[in-house]
Amino acid sequence: ELATGEGKTFAAALAAGYWALDGRGCHILTANDYLAERDARWLEPVYQALGLSCAFVIQGMAPNERRAAYQADITYLTAREAGYDYLRDRLAGAPAELVQRGLDSALVDEADCLLIDEARSPLVIADRADGAPEDLTVFGAIAGSLVPGQDFQAEANSHGLGLTLAGQERVASALGSGGMHQPEDRERFARVHAALYARCFLERDRDYLVKAASLQLVDELTGRVAQGRRWPYGVQAAVEAREGLPPVAESAILGSITLQRFIPLYRRIAAMTATAAPAAEEFFTIYGLAVHVIPPRLPSRRVDAPDRLFRTIAGKEAAIVAEVAAEQERGRPVLLATSSVADSERLADQLRAAGVPCQVLNARNDQDEALAIAAAGCQGAVTVSTDMAGRGTDIQLGGPQASAAERTRLAKLGGLYVLGCARRESRRLDDQLRGRAGRQGDPGLTRFYCSLEDPLFARYGVAAFLPPEYLQSIGPADSELHDRRASREIDRAQRLIEGHHHRVRDARRRSSQLFELHRRRIASLREACLFGLDGDVRRGRLAAIDGFWTEHLAAYEELREGIHLVRYAGRDPDREFDRRLDEAFEAGLSACGLRDGDDASAAEASASAAEADVSAWPARRPGGAGATWTYQIDEEPVEPFRLPSVMNGASLVESVVQVPLSLLRALRAIWRRWRRT
């Protein structure tokens, strides 16, 4: 853990240079393409002085450029690009087509983002679809006709969604089917479920944008457009149909891996971030990485002021505008961090109406993100951005070209003022925002403005933590609350939510173990064929392996999309998923003649059989040159979650009953996992 502004970029250069001495290459995995190219160009003279070569890989580079970059001693790239190239290499038809030279060493920058927040989002490589896309408007119409509470139940905090018996009958009638328990109707029920999910939980200008006749997802953690990311389980297609966008034909998935599974494939890894300590247990449990905290070079002069809490969003935003206007008049730079595109634009409009000029930086206009954030420290600058825009860019008092006298003058005003317009679900995200102020010993001020209507309160019911008599005695609707209990409950809510998300990630990791075993068996078999066979024999054998794996991935996605429906039949979705997936894998291996030693010996054994019927081999392997595209799936937690409240009598009774029940459920889950293994 190295604090924001303390020089992670240059510390990484020394470590990478040391690891690169053995000649096997070191990858520095960054958060985005801009940082990969910038850091490689910045530090190339350092590496040249050490006798080492340096290169970078970014989106859009040709295979020969990528191959050359991977041959350098140190290669800068995003974790996504490294993962996509790994998946492409798993489709190579000959050793000469491989791009990477192996996964030896990796230094992960912004480790909490890549190894934790994005860890469970699968990277996908898919075949370009031919054929006409399916018309999904009918499923959206059915979902739009369902009545909340009567036909379905939705939980905003967990994004949990379920049809009632009346809802099941209504959907079955609209589809003209025999019900969701009929195998031939499960996919259509899943389509309705996806459309209903989009209706209940996904909002335009908060969760996604519509730009250039296409859907662009907004990263919940950064507020930026998440390039190349899609929602799973048919949700993406449902939102596109709702927005009237041209449907995209579904394509065959050729390969898939999560960052949580990809990063450990490196022989050795290290990581750095400004907020590692809160996630120390997860870093060690999943990646075997111990956390070491490096003290700052100079003592921090940043002041983290107490939160200001209001009853309503309107009251909160009025106070924010008044506060920013006063600070801007003094000449102090202010950075406002909002939770969504819509929030940033609404707040900017209010500031301009109050006569406060400001610059807006969000997913709608993020082309010059680094330059805009770098200028946020100039005198009198007011920058309204989404929470983590400009990550990796230093905000210097007075701007990059400021004189010493100007910086001293701004320091006397108190330095950069970072104003958070809402608390987030994770303390790490709040700490990252605070870290934008007071870099390198500069003074600075941070403060969060919150309201009882904020997403954290609304989604997780934090307001229910407060006793009824407190809520009835806090004054007018737009008044400020001055009781410390509310701030304490926000902190407690964040701890509980973080624990929940950790359990979700851990459960997803454990639930994907069977699929990971399947992936490794296929990778081993494919590698044996790639290097152990030649010519047409190799081509035919690889075609059989790739064809089988594409079919298995399709079965995997189909199972994931509709497995939740078995709950209505009283069966455990986890057990049913593992059973069906393993049966499909083993049956597919046998049907394709791939079940034997799973290694070079197996390839040798089947070579003569393959030679016997050349005409039966596919004319083209899936994923031929120019026929693939890549994207990242944006996963959502589906486990129901409600914050336990213990601040009033009724909630205390509920908690006393719920705690032992929760413990029994946990013990039952452990016993089931033990029985499965």
PDB file of N, CA and C in Angstrom, residues 106-140:
ATOM      1  N   ALA A 106       4.046 -10.523 -13.124  1.00  0.00           N
ATOM      2  CA  ALA A 106       3.083  -9.438 -13.300  1.00  0.00           C
ATOM      3  C   ALA A 106       3.095  -8.535 -12.087  1.00  0.00           C
ATOM      4  N   LEU A 107       3.150  -7.212 -12.351  1.00  0.00           N
ATOM      5  CA  LEU A 107       2.951  -6.190 -11.323  1.00  0.00           C
ATOM      6  C   LEU A 107       1.599  -5.539 -11.600  1.00  0.00           C
ATOM      7  N   VAL A 108       0.703  -5.589 -10.638  1.00  0.00           N
ATOM      8  CA  VAL A 108      -0.666  -5.104 -10.840  1.00  0.00           C
ATOM      9  C   VAL A 108      -0.812  -3.737 -10.184  1.00  0.00           C
ATOM     10  N   ASP A 109      -1.072  -2.719 -10.996  1.00  0.00           N
ATOM     11  CA  ASP A 109      -1.351  -1.385 -10.476  1.00  0.00           C
ATOM     12  C   ASP A 109      -2.853  -1.261 -10.199  1.00  0.00           C
ATOM     13  N   GLU A 110      -3.235  -0.368  -9.270  1.00  0.00           N
ATOM     14  CA  GLU A 110      -4.630  -0.217  -8.854  1.00  0.00           C
ATOM     15  C   GLU A 110      -5.210  -1.588  -8.518  1.00  0.00           C
ATOM     16  N   ALA A 111      -4.513  -2.283  -7.630  1.00  0.00           N
ATOM     17  CA  ALA A 111      -4.808  -3.691  -7.391  1.00  0.00           C
ATOM     18  C   ALA A 111      -6.198  -3.924  -6.830  1.00  0.00           C
ATOM     19  N   ASP A 112      -6.694  -3.004  -5.988  1.00  0.00           N
ATOM     20  CA  ASP A 112      -8.019  -3.234  -5.423  1.00  0.00           C
ATOM     21  C   ASP A 112      -9.090  -3.207  -6.503  1.00  0.00           C
ATOM     22  N   CYS A 113      -8.896  -2.374  -7.520  1.00  0.00           N
ATOM     23  CA  CYS A 113      -9.853  -2.316  -8.629  1.00  0.00           C
ATOM     24  C   CYS A 113      -9.798  -3.593  -9.465  1.00  0.00           C
ATOM     25  N   LEU A 114      -8.585  -4.011  -9.867  1.00  0.00           N
ATOM     26  CA  LEU A 114      -8.453  -5.139 -10.789  1.00  0.00           C
ATOM     27  C   LEU A 114      -8.620  -6.484 -10.097  1.00  0.00           C
ATOM     28  N   LEU A 115      -8.083  -6.632  -8.893  1.00  0.00           N
ATOM     29  CA  LEU A 115      -8.083  -7.935  -8.236  1.00  0.00           C
ATOM     30  C   LEU A 115      -9.314  -8.178  -7.370  1.00  0.00           C
ATOM     31  N   ILE A 116     -10.064  -7.124  -7.072  1.00  0.00           N
ATOM     32  CA  ILE A 116     -11.226  -7.297  -6.200  1.00  0.00           C
ATOM     33  C   ILE A 116     -12.497  -6.813  -6.887  1.00  0.00           C
ATOM     34  N   ASP A 117     -12.557  -5.523  -7.227  1.00  0.00           N
ATOM     35  CA  ASP A 117     -13.806  -4.971  -7.757  1.00  0.00           C
ATOM     36  C   ASP A 117     -14.191  -5.571  -9.106  1.00  0.00           C
ATOM     37  N   GLU A 118     -13.218  -5.780  -9.999  1.00  0.00           N
ATOM     38  CA  GLU A 118     -13.513  -6.334 -11.323  1.00  0.00           C
ATOM     39  C   GLU A 118     -13.164  -7.815 -11.430  1.00  0.00           C
ATOM     40  N   ALA A 119     -12.814  -8.432 -10.316  1.00  0.00           N
ATOM     41  CA  ALA A 119     -12.251  -9.785 -10.376  1.00  0.00           C
ATOM     42  C   ALA A 119     -13.241 -10.812 -10.893  1.00  0.00           C
ATOM     43  N   ARG A 120     -14.518 -10.625 -10.619  1.00  0.00           N
ATOM     44  CA  ARG A 120     -15.479 -11.673 -10.985  1.00  0.00           C
ATOM     45  C   ARG A 120     -16.134 -11.436 -12.335  1.00  0.00           C
ATOM     46  N   SER A 121     -15.741 -10.350 -13.040  1.00  0.00           N
ATOM     47  CA  SER A 121     -16.335 -10.064 -14.354  1.00  0.00           C
ATOM     48  C   SER A 121     -15.584 -10.825 -15.444  1.00  0.00           C
ATOM     49  N   PRO A 122     -16.203 -11.808 -16.082  1.00  0.00           N
ATOM     50  CA  PRO A 122     -15.486 -12.630 -17.060  1.00  0.00           C
ATOM     51  C   PRO A 122     -15.080 -11.847 -18.304  1.00  0.00           C
ATOM     52  N   LEU A 123     -13.872 -12.127 -18.798  1.00  0.00           N
ATOM     53  CA  LEU A 123     -13.435 -11.679 -20.109  1.00  0.00           C
ATOM     54  C   LEU A 123     -13.886 -12.726 -21.119  1.00  0.00           C
ATOM     55  N   VAL A 124     -14.425 -12.283 -22.245  1.00  0.00           N
ATOM     56  CA  VAL A 124     -15.031 -13.205 -23.210  1.00  0.00           C
ATOM     57  C   VAL A 124     -14.485 -12.914 -24.594  1.00  0.00           C
ATOM     58  N   ILE A 125     -14.177 -13.975 -25.352  1.00  0.00           N
ATOM     59  CA  ILE A 125     -13.887 -13.860 -26.772  1.00  0.00           C
ATOM     60  C   ILE A 125     -14.945 -14.670 -27.503  1.00  0.00           C
ATOM     61  N   ALA A 126     -15.568 -14.052 -28.511  1.00  0.00           N
ATOM     62  CA  ALA A 126     -16.719 -14.672 -29.157  1.00  0.00           C
ATOM     63  C   ALA A 126     -16.582 -14.618 -30.670  1.00  0.00           C
ATOM     64  N   ASP A 127     -17.294 -15.521 -31.334  1.00  0.00           N
ATOM     65  CA  ASP A 127     -17.322 -15.590 -32.786  1.00  0.00           C
ATOM     66  C   ASP A 127     -18.307 -14.556 -33.324  1.00  0.00           C
ATOM     67  N   ARG A 128     -17.961 -13.912 -34.414  1.00  0.00           N
ATOM     68  CA  ARG A 128     -18.897 -12.984 -35.048  1.00  0.00           C
ATOM     69  C   ARG A 128     -20.125 -13.740 -35.547  1.00  0.00           C
ATOM     70  N   ALA A 129     -21.295 -13.260 -35.173  1.00  0.00           N
ATOM     71  CA  ALA A 129     -22.518 -13.963 -35.536  1.00  0.00           C
ATOM     72  C   ALA A 129     -22.924 -13.658 -36.972  1.00  0.00           C
ATOM     73  N   ASP A 130     -23.499 -14.665 -37.636  1.00  0.00           N
ATOM     74  CA  ASP A 130     -24.013 -14.488 -38.977  1.00  0.00           C
ATOM     75  C   ASP A 130     -25.551 -14.390 -38.876  1.00  0.00           C
ATOM     76  N   GLY A 131     -26.433 -14.608 -39.332  1.00  0.00           N
ATOM     77  CA  GLY A 131     -27.839 -14.746 -39.083  1.00  0.00           C
ATOM     78  C   GLY A 131     -28.498 -13.515 -38.467  1.00  0.00           C
ATOM     79  N   ALA A 132     -29.819 -13.506 -38.516  1.00  0.00           N
ATOM     80  CA  ALA A 132     -30.591 -12.372 -38.015  1.00  0.00           C
ATOM     81  C   ALA A 132     -30.769 -12.491 -36.511  1.00  0.00           C
ATOM     82  N   PRO A 133     -30.708 -11.359 -35.802  1.00  0.00           N
ATOM     83  CA  PRO A 133     -30.907 -11.396 -34.358  1.00  0.00           C
ATOM     84  C   PRO A 133     -32.366 -11.644 -34.010  1.00  0.00           C
ATOM     85  N   GLU A 134     -32.596 -12.119 -32.800  1.00  0.00           N
ATOM     86  CA  GLU A 134     -33.953 -12.436 -32.350  1.00  0.00           C
ATOM     87  C   GLU A 134     -34.688 -11.153 -31.949  1.00  0.00           C
ATOM     88  N   ASP A 135     -35.988 -11.094 -32.242  1.00  0.00           N
ATOM     89  CA  ASP A 135     -36.806  -9.948 -31.842  1.00  0.00           C
ATOM     90  C   ASP A 135     -37.273 -10.168 -30.399  1.00  0.00           C
ATOM     91  N   LEU A 136     -36.841  -9.263 -29.496  1.00  0.00           N
ATOM     92  CA  LEU A 136     -37.117  -9.435 -28.074  1.00  0.00           C
ATOM     93  C   LEU A 136     -38.206  -8.499 -27.561  1.00  0.00           C
ATOM     94  N   THR A 137     -38.822  -7.716 -28.445  1.00  0.00           N
ATOM     95  CA  THR A 137     -39.804  -6.736 -27.980  1.00  0.00           C
ATOM     96  C   THR A 137     -40.989  -7.398 -27.290  1.00  0.00           C
ATOM     97  N   VAL A 138     -41.361  -8.606 -27.711  1.00  0.00           N
ATOM     98  CA  VAL A 138     -42.509  -9.271 -27.097  1.00  0.00           C
ATOM     99  C   VAL A 138     -42.230  -9.596 -25.638  1.00  0.00           C
ATOM    100  N   PHE A 139     -40.990  -9.970 -25.314  1.00  0.00           N
ATOM    101  CA  PHE A 139     -40.646 -10.282 -23.925  1.00  0.00           C
ATOM    102  C   PHE A 139     -40.659  -9.010 -23.076  1.00  0.00           C
ATOM    103  N   GLY A 140     -40.194  -7.882 -23.654  1.00  0.00           N
ATOM    104  CA  GLY A 140     -40.257  -6.617 -22.940  1.00  0.00           C
ATOM    105  C   GLY A 140     -41.691  -6.192 -22.662  1.00  0.00           C
TER     106      GLY A 140
END
